[in-house]
GROMACS .gro file of C-alpha atoms in nm:
model
  405
    1MET     CA    1   8.694   9.603  15.345
    2LYS     CA    2   8.871   9.348  15.125
    3LYS     CA    3   9.238   9.291  15.197
    4VAL     CA    4   9.483   9.298  14.907
    5PRO     CA    5   9.765   9.041  14.933
    6LEU     CA    6  10.111   9.198  14.965
    7VAL     CA    7  10.241   9.025  14.650
    8THR     CA    8   9.946   9.159  14.450
    9LEU     CA    9   9.998   9.506  14.594
   10LEU     CA   10  10.367   9.504  14.504
   11THR     CA   11  10.286   9.382  14.153
   12LEU     CA   12  10.033   9.661  14.106
   13CYS     CA   13  10.283   9.919  14.230
   14PHE     CA   14  10.548   9.788  13.991
   15GLN     CA   15  10.305   9.800  13.700
   16MET     CA   16  10.209  10.156  13.793
   17LEU     CA   17  10.575  10.260  13.796
   18ILE     CA   18  10.625  10.106  13.452
   19ALA     CA   19  10.314  10.283  13.322
   20GLN     CA   20  10.435  10.612  13.466
   21GLY     CA   21  10.769  10.568  13.288
   22ILE     CA   22  10.601  10.497  12.957
   23ASP     CA   23  10.355  10.783  13.011
   24SER     CA   24  10.655  11.006  13.077
   25LEU     CA   25  10.778  10.934  12.724
   26GLY     CA   26  10.432  11.011  12.590
   27LEU     CA   27  10.421  11.338  12.780
   28GLN     CA   28  10.759  11.441  12.641
   29LEU     CA   29  10.644  11.368  12.287
   30GLN     CA   30  10.307  11.534  12.335
   31LYS     CA   31  10.484  11.850  12.449
   32ILE     CA   32  10.666  11.863  12.115
   33VAL     CA   33  10.334  11.841  11.930
   34ASP     CA   34  10.178  12.108  12.147
   35THR     CA   35  10.459  12.358  12.087
   36THR     CA   36  10.510  12.315  11.711
   37GLU     CA   37  10.312  12.314  11.386
   38ILE     CA   38  10.336  11.937  11.345
   39PRO     CA   39   9.988  11.799  11.259
   40GLY     CA   40  10.050  11.441  11.368
   41PHE     CA   41  10.300  11.160  11.397
   42ALA     CA   42  10.348  10.811  11.537
   43VAL     CA   43  10.652  10.651  11.696
   44ALA     CA   44  10.759  10.302  11.790
   45VAL     CA   45  11.046  10.150  11.984
   46VAL     CA   46  11.111   9.782  11.914
   47GLY     CA   47  11.341   9.502  12.019
   48LYS     CA   48  11.395   9.188  11.818
   49ASP     CA   49  11.121   9.002  12.003
   50ARG     CA   50  10.862   9.264  12.095
   51ILE     CA   51  10.729   9.611  12.036
   52LEU     CA   52  10.836   9.810  12.341
   53TYR     CA   53  10.634  10.123  12.273
   54LYS     CA   54  10.409  10.260  12.000
   55LYS     CA   55  10.176  10.556  12.000
   56GLY     CA   56  10.030  10.826  11.780
   57PHE     CA   57  10.016  11.197  11.857
   58GLY     CA   58   9.831  11.494  11.714
   59PHE     CA   59   9.602  11.467  11.415
   60ALA     CA   60   9.575  11.259  11.100
   61ASP     CA   61   9.345  11.535  10.978
   62VAL     CA   62   9.368  11.871  11.153
   63GLU     CA   63   9.053  12.024  11.007
   64GLN     CA   64   8.832  11.729  11.102
   65GLY     CA   65   9.005  11.664  11.434
   66ILE     CA   66   9.082  11.301  11.346
   67PRO     CA   67   9.357  11.168  11.578
   68TYR     CA   68   9.683  11.028  11.443
   69THR     CA   69   9.710  10.678  11.596
   70ASP     CA   70   9.930  10.373  11.555
   71LYS     CA   71   9.675  10.258  11.293
   72THR     CA   72   9.705  10.573  11.078
   73ILE     CA   73   9.833  10.504  10.725
   74HIS     CA   74  10.017  10.718  10.470
   75ASN     CA   75  10.300  10.682  10.223
   76ILE     CA   76  10.648  10.678  10.382
   77GLY     CA   77  10.884  10.801  10.110
   78SER     CA   78  11.227  10.650  10.058
   79THR     CA   79  11.211  10.426  10.363
   80THR     CA   80  11.024  10.209  10.111
   81LYS     CA   81  11.353  10.136   9.933
   82THR     CA   82  11.458   9.892  10.204
   83LEU     CA   83  11.194   9.656  10.064
   84ILE     CA   84  11.381   9.662   9.733
   85ALA     CA   85  11.694   9.552   9.919
   86PHE     CA   86  11.513   9.271  10.100
   87SER     CA   87  11.348   9.150   9.779
   88LEU     CA   88  11.684   9.152   9.604
   89MET     CA   89  11.851   8.952   9.880
   90LYS     CA   90  11.568   8.699   9.872
   91LEU     CA   91  11.648   8.631   9.506
   92VAL     CA   92  12.021   8.617   9.584
   93ASP     CA   93  11.948   8.371   9.865
   94GLU     CA   94  11.758   8.154   9.618
   95GLY     CA   95  12.045   8.164   9.368
   96LYS     CA   96  11.842   8.344   9.102
   97ILE     CA   97  12.061   8.654   9.079
   98SER     CA   98  12.408   8.770   9.188
   99LEU     CA   99  12.500   9.113   9.320
  100ASP     CA  100  12.780   9.162   9.069
  101ASP     CA  101  12.582   9.056   8.765
  102PRO     CA  102  12.547   9.321   8.491
  103ILE     CA  103  12.197   9.465   8.487
  104ASN     CA  104  12.160   9.409   8.113
  105LYS     CA  105  12.165   9.035   8.181
  106TYR     CA  106  11.808   9.074   8.307
  107LEU     CA  107  11.663   9.382   8.136
  108PRO     CA  108  11.439   9.357   7.827
  109PHE     CA  109  11.602   9.684   7.709
  110LYS     CA  110  11.965   9.795   7.737
  111VAL     CA  111  12.089  10.061   7.980
  112VAL     CA  112  12.439  10.176   7.884
  113HIS     CA  113  12.638  10.474   8.005
  114PRO     CA  114  12.689  10.681   7.687
  115SER     CA  115  13.040  10.792   7.789
  116PHE     CA  116  13.151  10.451   7.923
  117PRO     CA  117  12.974  10.195   7.701
  118GLU     CA  118  13.226   9.921   7.786
  119SER     CA  119  13.164   9.949   8.161
  120ASP     CA  120  12.883   9.729   8.286
  121ILE     CA  121  12.639   9.869   8.540
  122THR     CA  122  12.587   9.601   8.806
  123ILE     CA  123  12.311   9.499   9.045
  124ARG     CA  124  12.526   9.597   9.344
  125GLN     CA  125  12.586   9.942   9.198
  126LEU     CA  126  12.212  10.004   9.171
  127ALA     CA  127  12.167   9.888   9.531
  128THR     CA  128  12.444  10.119   9.660
  129HIS     CA  129  12.365  10.423   9.441
  130THR     CA  130  12.697  10.397   9.257
  131SER     CA  131  12.555  10.305   8.915
  132SER     CA  132  12.628  10.649   8.760
  133LEU     CA  133  12.254  10.688   8.691
  134THR     CA  134  12.084  11.011   8.797
  135ASP     CA  135  11.732  11.149   8.831
  136GLY     CA  136  11.811  11.408   8.563
  137VAL     CA  137  11.916  11.773   8.591
  138ASP     CA  138  11.834  11.898   8.942
  139ASP     CA  139  11.663  11.560   9.001
  140LEU     CA  140  11.357  11.687   8.814
  141LEU     CA  141  11.285  11.366   8.622
  142ILE     CA  142  11.168  11.189   8.937
  143GLU     CA  143  10.897  11.455   8.970
  144LYS     CA  144  10.737  11.308   8.656
  145SER     CA  145  10.649  11.001   8.863
  146TYR     CA  146  10.393  11.171   9.090
  147LEU     CA  147  10.026  11.110   9.010
  148PHE     CA  148   9.796  11.318   9.231
  149HIS     CA  149   9.438  11.216   9.311
  150GLY     CA  150   9.288  11.562   9.325
  151PRO     CA  151   9.332  11.919   9.199
  152ILE     CA  152   9.676  12.071   9.252
  153ASN     CA  153   9.647  12.397   9.061
  154PHE     CA  154   9.779  12.596   9.356
  155LYS     CA  155   9.889  12.957   9.318
  156LYS     CA  156  10.258  13.025   9.368
  157GLU     CA  157  10.194  13.223   9.687
  158GLU     CA  158  10.002  12.929   9.837
  159LEU     CA  159  10.304  12.699   9.819
  160PRO     CA  160  10.627  12.694  10.019
  161GLU     CA  161  10.925  12.846   9.839
  162ASP     CA  162  11.058  12.637   9.547
  163TYR     CA  163  10.750  12.410   9.534
  164PHE     CA  164  10.572  12.584   9.246
  165ASP     CA  165  10.801  12.434   8.980
  166TYR     CA  166  10.736  12.085   9.116
  167PHE     CA  167  10.361  12.130   9.112
  168GLU     CA  168  10.374  12.260   8.755
  169ILE     CA  169  10.539  11.931   8.660
  170TYR     CA  170  10.287  11.728   8.861
  171GLN     CA  171   9.999  11.885   8.667
  172THR     CA  172  10.137  11.751   8.337
  173ASN     CA  173  10.206  11.396   8.457
  174HIS     CA  174  10.011  11.098   8.330
  175ALA     CA  175  10.021  10.728   8.409
  176VAL     CA  176  10.260  10.505   8.216
  177SER     CA  177  10.404  10.166   8.300
  178MET     CA  178  10.719  10.142   8.509
  179SER     CA  179  10.894   9.991   8.207
  180GLU     CA  180  10.800  10.280   7.978
  181PHE     CA  181  10.900  10.536   8.241
  182LEU     CA  182  11.245  10.378   8.279
  183LYS     CA  183  11.299  10.349   7.903
  184ASN     CA  184  11.203  10.715   7.859
  185ILE     CA  185  11.494  10.813   8.083
  186TYR     CA  186  11.773  10.560   8.031
  187THR     CA  187  11.747  10.445   7.668
  188PRO     CA  188  11.850  10.659   7.368
  189GLU     CA  189  11.504  10.639   7.209
  190GLY     CA  190  11.339  10.758   7.531
  191ALA     CA  191  11.140  11.083   7.543
  192TRP     CA  192  11.347  11.227   7.830
  193TYR     CA  193  11.683  11.070   7.751
  194GLU     CA  194  11.979  11.305   7.802
  195SER     CA  195  12.347  11.257   7.874
  196SER     CA  196  12.279  11.434   8.206
  197ASN     CA  197  12.082  11.127   8.313
  198PHE     CA  198  12.426  10.976   8.377
  199LEU     CA  199  12.713  11.107   8.590
  200GLU     CA  200  13.032  11.205   8.412
  201VAL     CA  201  13.214  10.916   8.579
  202SER     CA  202  13.221  10.544   8.508
  203PRO     CA  203  12.978  10.311   8.685
  204GLY     CA  204  13.093  10.201   9.030
  205THR     CA  205  13.302  10.513   9.089
  206ALA     CA  206  13.087  10.763   9.276
  207TYR     CA  207  12.798  10.758   9.520
  208HIS     CA  208  12.501  10.952   9.385
  209TYR     CA  209  12.155  10.894   9.528
  210THR     CA  210  11.899  10.808   9.263
  211ASN     CA  211  11.534  10.722   9.307
  212ILE     CA  212  11.487  10.612   8.948
  213GLY     CA  213  11.794  10.389   8.968
  214ALA     CA  214  11.635  10.219   9.269
  215THR     CA  215  11.318  10.166   9.066
  216LEU     CA  216  11.526  10.013   8.787
  217LEU     CA  217  11.648   9.759   9.042
  218ALA     CA  218  11.289   9.684   9.145
  219PHE     CA  219  11.205   9.635   8.777
  220ILE     CA  220  11.490   9.384   8.750
  221ILE     CA  221  11.348   9.204   9.054
  222GLU     CA  222  11.022   9.174   8.860
  223GLN     CA  223  11.205   9.023   8.562
  224VAL     CA  224  11.388   8.768   8.775
  225SER     CA  225  11.098   8.673   9.002
  226LEU     CA  226  10.851   8.674   8.711
  227THR     CA  227  10.620   8.859   8.949
  228ASP     CA  228  10.496   9.215   8.981
  229PHE     CA  229  10.705   9.389   9.250
  230ALA     CA  230  10.400   9.472   9.461
  231GLU     CA  231  10.281   9.112   9.450
  232TYR     CA  232  10.630   8.978   9.519
  233THR     CA  233  10.664   9.181   9.839
  234LYS     CA  234  10.324   9.057   9.951
  235GLN     CA  235  10.443   8.699   9.903
  236ILE     CA  236  10.780   8.729  10.077
  237LEU     CA  237  10.709   8.995  10.342
  238PHE     CA  238  10.354   9.116  10.400
  239GLY     CA  239  10.207   8.766  10.409
  240PRO     CA  240  10.468   8.595  10.630
  241LEU     CA  241  10.480   8.890  10.872
  242ASN     CA  242  10.102   8.943  10.872
  243MET     CA  243  10.147   9.304  10.757
  244SER     CA  244   9.781   9.336  10.662
  245HIS     CA  245   9.782   9.717  10.679
  246SER     CA  246  10.052   9.775  10.415
  247PHE     CA  247   9.955   9.860  10.058
  248TRP     CA  248  10.102   9.968   9.725
  249ALA     CA  249   9.782  10.123   9.584
  250LEU     CA  250   9.606  10.426   9.729
  251ASP     CA  251   9.263  10.280   9.650
  252ALA     CA  252   9.344   9.980   9.870
  253VAL     CA  253   9.396  10.192  10.182
  254PRO     CA  254   9.086  10.210  10.409
  255LYS     CA  255   8.973  10.572  10.401
  256ASP     CA  256   8.901  10.586  10.774
  257VAL     CA  257   9.271  10.538  10.859
  258LEU     CA  258   9.425  10.738  10.572
  259ALA     CA  259   9.608  11.049  10.697
  260SER     CA  260   9.580  11.386  10.529
  261LEU     CA  261   9.907  11.531  10.401
  262TYR     CA  262  10.044  11.878  10.475
  263LEU     CA  263  10.328  12.081  10.329
  264SER     CA  264  10.558  12.270  10.563
  265ASN     CA  265  10.343  12.586  10.548
  266GLY     CA  266  10.033  12.390  10.654
  267LEU     CA  267   9.878  12.357  10.307
  268LYS     CA  268   9.679  12.035  10.277
  269ILE     CA  269   9.750  11.854   9.949
  270PRO     CA  270   9.574  11.564   9.775
  271HIS     CA  271   9.705  11.211   9.807
  272TYR     CA  272   9.921  11.073   9.530
  273GLU     CA  273  10.083  10.759   9.395
  274LEU     CA  274  10.412  10.703   9.216
  275ILE     CA  275  10.487  10.542   8.882
  276THR     CA  276  10.816  10.455   9.050
  277TYR     CA  277  10.630  10.322   9.355
  278PRO     CA  278  10.907  10.084   9.476
  279ASP     CA  279  11.130  10.385   9.547
  280GLY     CA  280  10.887  10.557   9.787
  281GLY     CA  281  10.525  10.458   9.743
  282LEU     CA  282  10.455  10.216  10.028
  283PHE     CA  283  10.142  10.300  10.230
  284THR     CA  284  10.170  10.158  10.582
  285ASN     CA  285  10.135  10.238  10.950
  286ILE     CA  286  10.367  10.237  11.248
  287SER     CA  287  10.227   9.905  11.374
  288ASP     CA  288  10.299   9.713  11.053
  289PHE     CA  289  10.636   9.872  10.998
  290SER     CA  290  10.740   9.792  11.355
  291VAL     CA  291  10.688   9.424  11.276
  292TYR     CA  292  10.905   9.464  10.967
  293LEU     CA  293  11.181   9.636  11.166
  294MET     CA  294  11.170   9.361  11.430
  295GLU     CA  295  11.230   9.109  11.153
  296MET     CA  296  11.532   9.306  11.031
  297ILE     CA  297  11.677   9.303  11.384
  298LYS     CA  298  11.608   8.930  11.411
  299GLY     CA  299  11.775   8.879  11.075
  300ILE     CA  300  12.100   9.047  11.172
  301ASN     CA  301  12.099   8.822  11.481
  302GLY     CA  302  12.046   8.504  11.283
  303GLU     CA  303  11.690   8.454  11.405
  304SER     CA  304  11.484   8.525  11.092
  305SER     CA  305  11.309   8.252  10.897
  306LEU     CA  306  11.261   8.473  10.591
  307LEU     CA  307  11.621   8.508  10.473
  308SER     CA  308  11.962   8.358  10.549
  309THR     CA  309  12.171   8.549  10.802
  310THR     CA  310  12.450   8.583  10.544
  311TRP     CA  311  12.231   8.801  10.326
  312TYR     CA  312  12.098   9.014  10.610
  313THR     CA  313  12.461   9.084  10.697
  314GLU     CA  314  12.547   9.161  10.336
  315MET     CA  315  12.251   9.396  10.304
  316MET     CA  316  12.340   9.594  10.616
  317GLN     CA  317  12.717   9.613  10.603
  318ASN     CA  318  12.919   9.891  10.441
  319GLN     CA  319  12.972   9.831  10.070
  320LEU     CA  320  13.174  10.142   9.983
  321THR     CA  321  13.492  10.333  10.067
  322GLY     CA  322  13.558  10.701  10.128
  323LYS     CA  323  13.669  10.736   9.766
  324ASN     CA  324  13.312  10.677   9.651
  325PHE     CA  325  13.184  10.989   9.828
  326PRO     CA  326  13.239  11.354   9.737
  327LYS     CA  327  13.468  11.554   9.959
  328GLY     CA  328  13.285  11.685  10.264
  329SER     CA  329  12.997  11.437  10.229
  330PHE     CA  330  12.807  11.366  10.550
  331GLU     CA  331  12.785  11.003  10.433
  332THR     CA  332  13.098  10.792  10.422
  333SER     CA  333  12.947  10.443  10.418
  334LYS     CA  334  12.648  10.267  10.265
  335GLY     CA  335  12.479   9.929  10.277
  336LEU     CA  336  12.230   9.798  10.022
  337MET     CA  337  11.962  10.071  10.035
  338TRP     CA  338  12.025  10.103  10.410
  339SER     CA  339  12.257  10.369  10.553
  340VAL     CA  340  12.530  10.234  10.780
  341ASN     CA  341  12.753  10.432  11.013
  342PRO     CA  342  13.131  10.378  10.971
  343GLU     CA  343  13.141  10.153  11.278
  344GLY     CA  344  12.865   9.936  11.130
  345ASP     CA  345  12.652   9.928  11.444
  346ASN     CA  346  12.381  10.180  11.349
  347ILE     CA  347  12.159  10.095  11.052
  348SER     CA  348  11.913  10.358  10.934
  349VAL     CA  349  11.696  10.494  10.656
  350ASN     CA  350  11.477  10.799  10.614
  351GLY     CA  351  11.213  10.911  10.371
  352ALA     CA  352  11.064  11.243  10.264
  353ASP     CA  353  10.798  11.325  10.008
  354PRO     CA  354  10.533  11.596   9.977
  355GLY     CA  355  10.340  11.585  10.304
  356VAL     CA  356  10.529  11.299  10.469
  357MET     CA  357  10.843  11.218  10.664
  358SER     CA  358  10.974  10.887  10.798
  359TYR     CA  359  11.279  10.770  10.988
  360THR     CA  360  11.401  10.429  11.101
  361LEU     CA  361  11.714  10.330  11.291
  362PHE     CA  362  11.829  10.027  11.481
  363THR     CA  363  12.151   9.943  11.661
  364THR     CA  364  12.319   9.605  11.630
  365GLN     CA  365  12.476   9.651  11.974
  366GLY     CA  366  12.157   9.692  12.176
  367ASN     CA  367  11.918   9.524  11.931
  368VAL     CA  368  11.674   9.810  11.966
  369GLY     CA  369  11.514  10.018  11.692
  370ILE     CA  370  11.298  10.326  11.652
  371VAL     CA  371  11.047  10.435  11.387
  372ILE     CA  372  10.892  10.777  11.327
  373PHE     CA  373  10.617  10.853  11.074
  374MET     CA  374  10.480  11.205  11.020
  375ASN     CA  375  10.218  11.356  10.787
  376LYS     CA  376  10.400  11.680  10.709
  377THR     CA  377  10.697  11.795  10.502
  378ILE     CA  378  10.977  11.923  10.728
  379TYR     CA  379  11.295  11.970  10.527
  380ASP     CA  380  11.229  12.328  10.415
  381ASN     CA  381  11.137  12.453  10.763
  382GLU     CA  382  11.396  12.491  11.041
  383GLU     CA  383  11.139  12.481  11.321
  384LEU     CA  384  10.989  12.157  11.194
  385GLU     CA  385  11.332  12.004  11.141
  386SER     CA  386  11.424  12.091  11.499
  387ALA     CA  387  11.100  11.937  11.626
  388PHE     CA  388  11.167  11.619  11.431
  389LYS     CA  389  11.517  11.597  11.575
  390ALA     CA  390  11.370  11.648  11.922
  391ILE     CA  391  11.132  11.355  11.868
  392ARG     CA  392  11.420  11.139  11.751
  393ALA     CA  393  11.642  11.239  12.044
  394THR     CA  394  11.361  11.171  12.292
  395LEU     CA  395  11.317  10.820  12.154
  396PHE     CA  396  11.693  10.756  12.169
  397GLN     CA  397  11.703  10.869  12.531
  398ASN     CA  398  11.418  10.639  12.633
  399ALA     CA  399  11.492  10.332  12.418
  400GLY     CA  400  11.742  10.184  12.662
  401LYS     CA  401  11.503  10.222  12.954
  402LEU     CA  402  11.226  10.051  12.761
  403MET     CA  403  11.456   9.759  12.674
  404LYS     CA  404  11.516   9.692  13.044
  405ARG     CA  405  11.148   9.651  13.124
   0.00000   0.00000   0.00000
């Protein structure tokens, strides 16, 4: 019988203990999948120098039994908006734009608040959702952006409550350019222009989340960079970070890794793209996005080669005061497209769209971050919301342990 050296034996035992600890996290997460109606999800825990943990659970396609892995791709909703912020700060870093410039300095058409025509809307206001722009009455104008790749003539009883009105809008949508879409909403000659597309307060006064306002900022980035937004992000992010599994077009996504999408009641829906794709239309996987998050953590620590530390700090520090938020708001602070807690040490963003959910958070104290991607809508289902919170809490509880390994 061969003898195993003591040092080798101890090393093997240590590695087994580490593996058991990591497997313990996997077992905890698998239990959540097994006891809920979540089809599939992936998680990652990252530090600024390495990916500490990443794994997929459940199914990318339930009916076909295709596993959800760390290579599974789908759109990630509003988490996409952080790429608008990074792209903006890249142009600021290069001296091509300033945060407090009026937006009409760069637009080929004018956007003016009808009740406050003398008050300029600024770049910073778009980036902090204080521009006074809205997504229309009940936010219904953003629904005109969804372009489905498949039949969606569902009966009302097939859909979760309140979804039928959205899908009626989706059936009438047709492709137009980002420029035309924005002009239709925010210029007086536009087809959908209404005074309700603006808050009844002057620009810079009140926080009001707007997807279309974020897209307007991305459109300005195109004007300043003289480059299509999708191409610009490839040049400044996807290329340098080797994010080769991140896409802006559905047709570019390899079909063998594309997740199916499910509404909260389990209904499978076709894939879709957005006219306003910079506000929520990034297709990516947990592996690529983990690399992106690592770069953000490096950036806040002055270790990124992509952007000056000054502008990482500006992007992720609070830009607003309590006066900007409505009374009783759960948010009391905001960075540039990123959410920031009042203490400034937790930076986060989440995204939700039909059939998808995403969440990202990192702490500047421990330099550790988490990512969750899921191929199901959760916000209209208490059980699914609870399951998502359980996944998030489990990652929080284990992140510190993973950092020590």
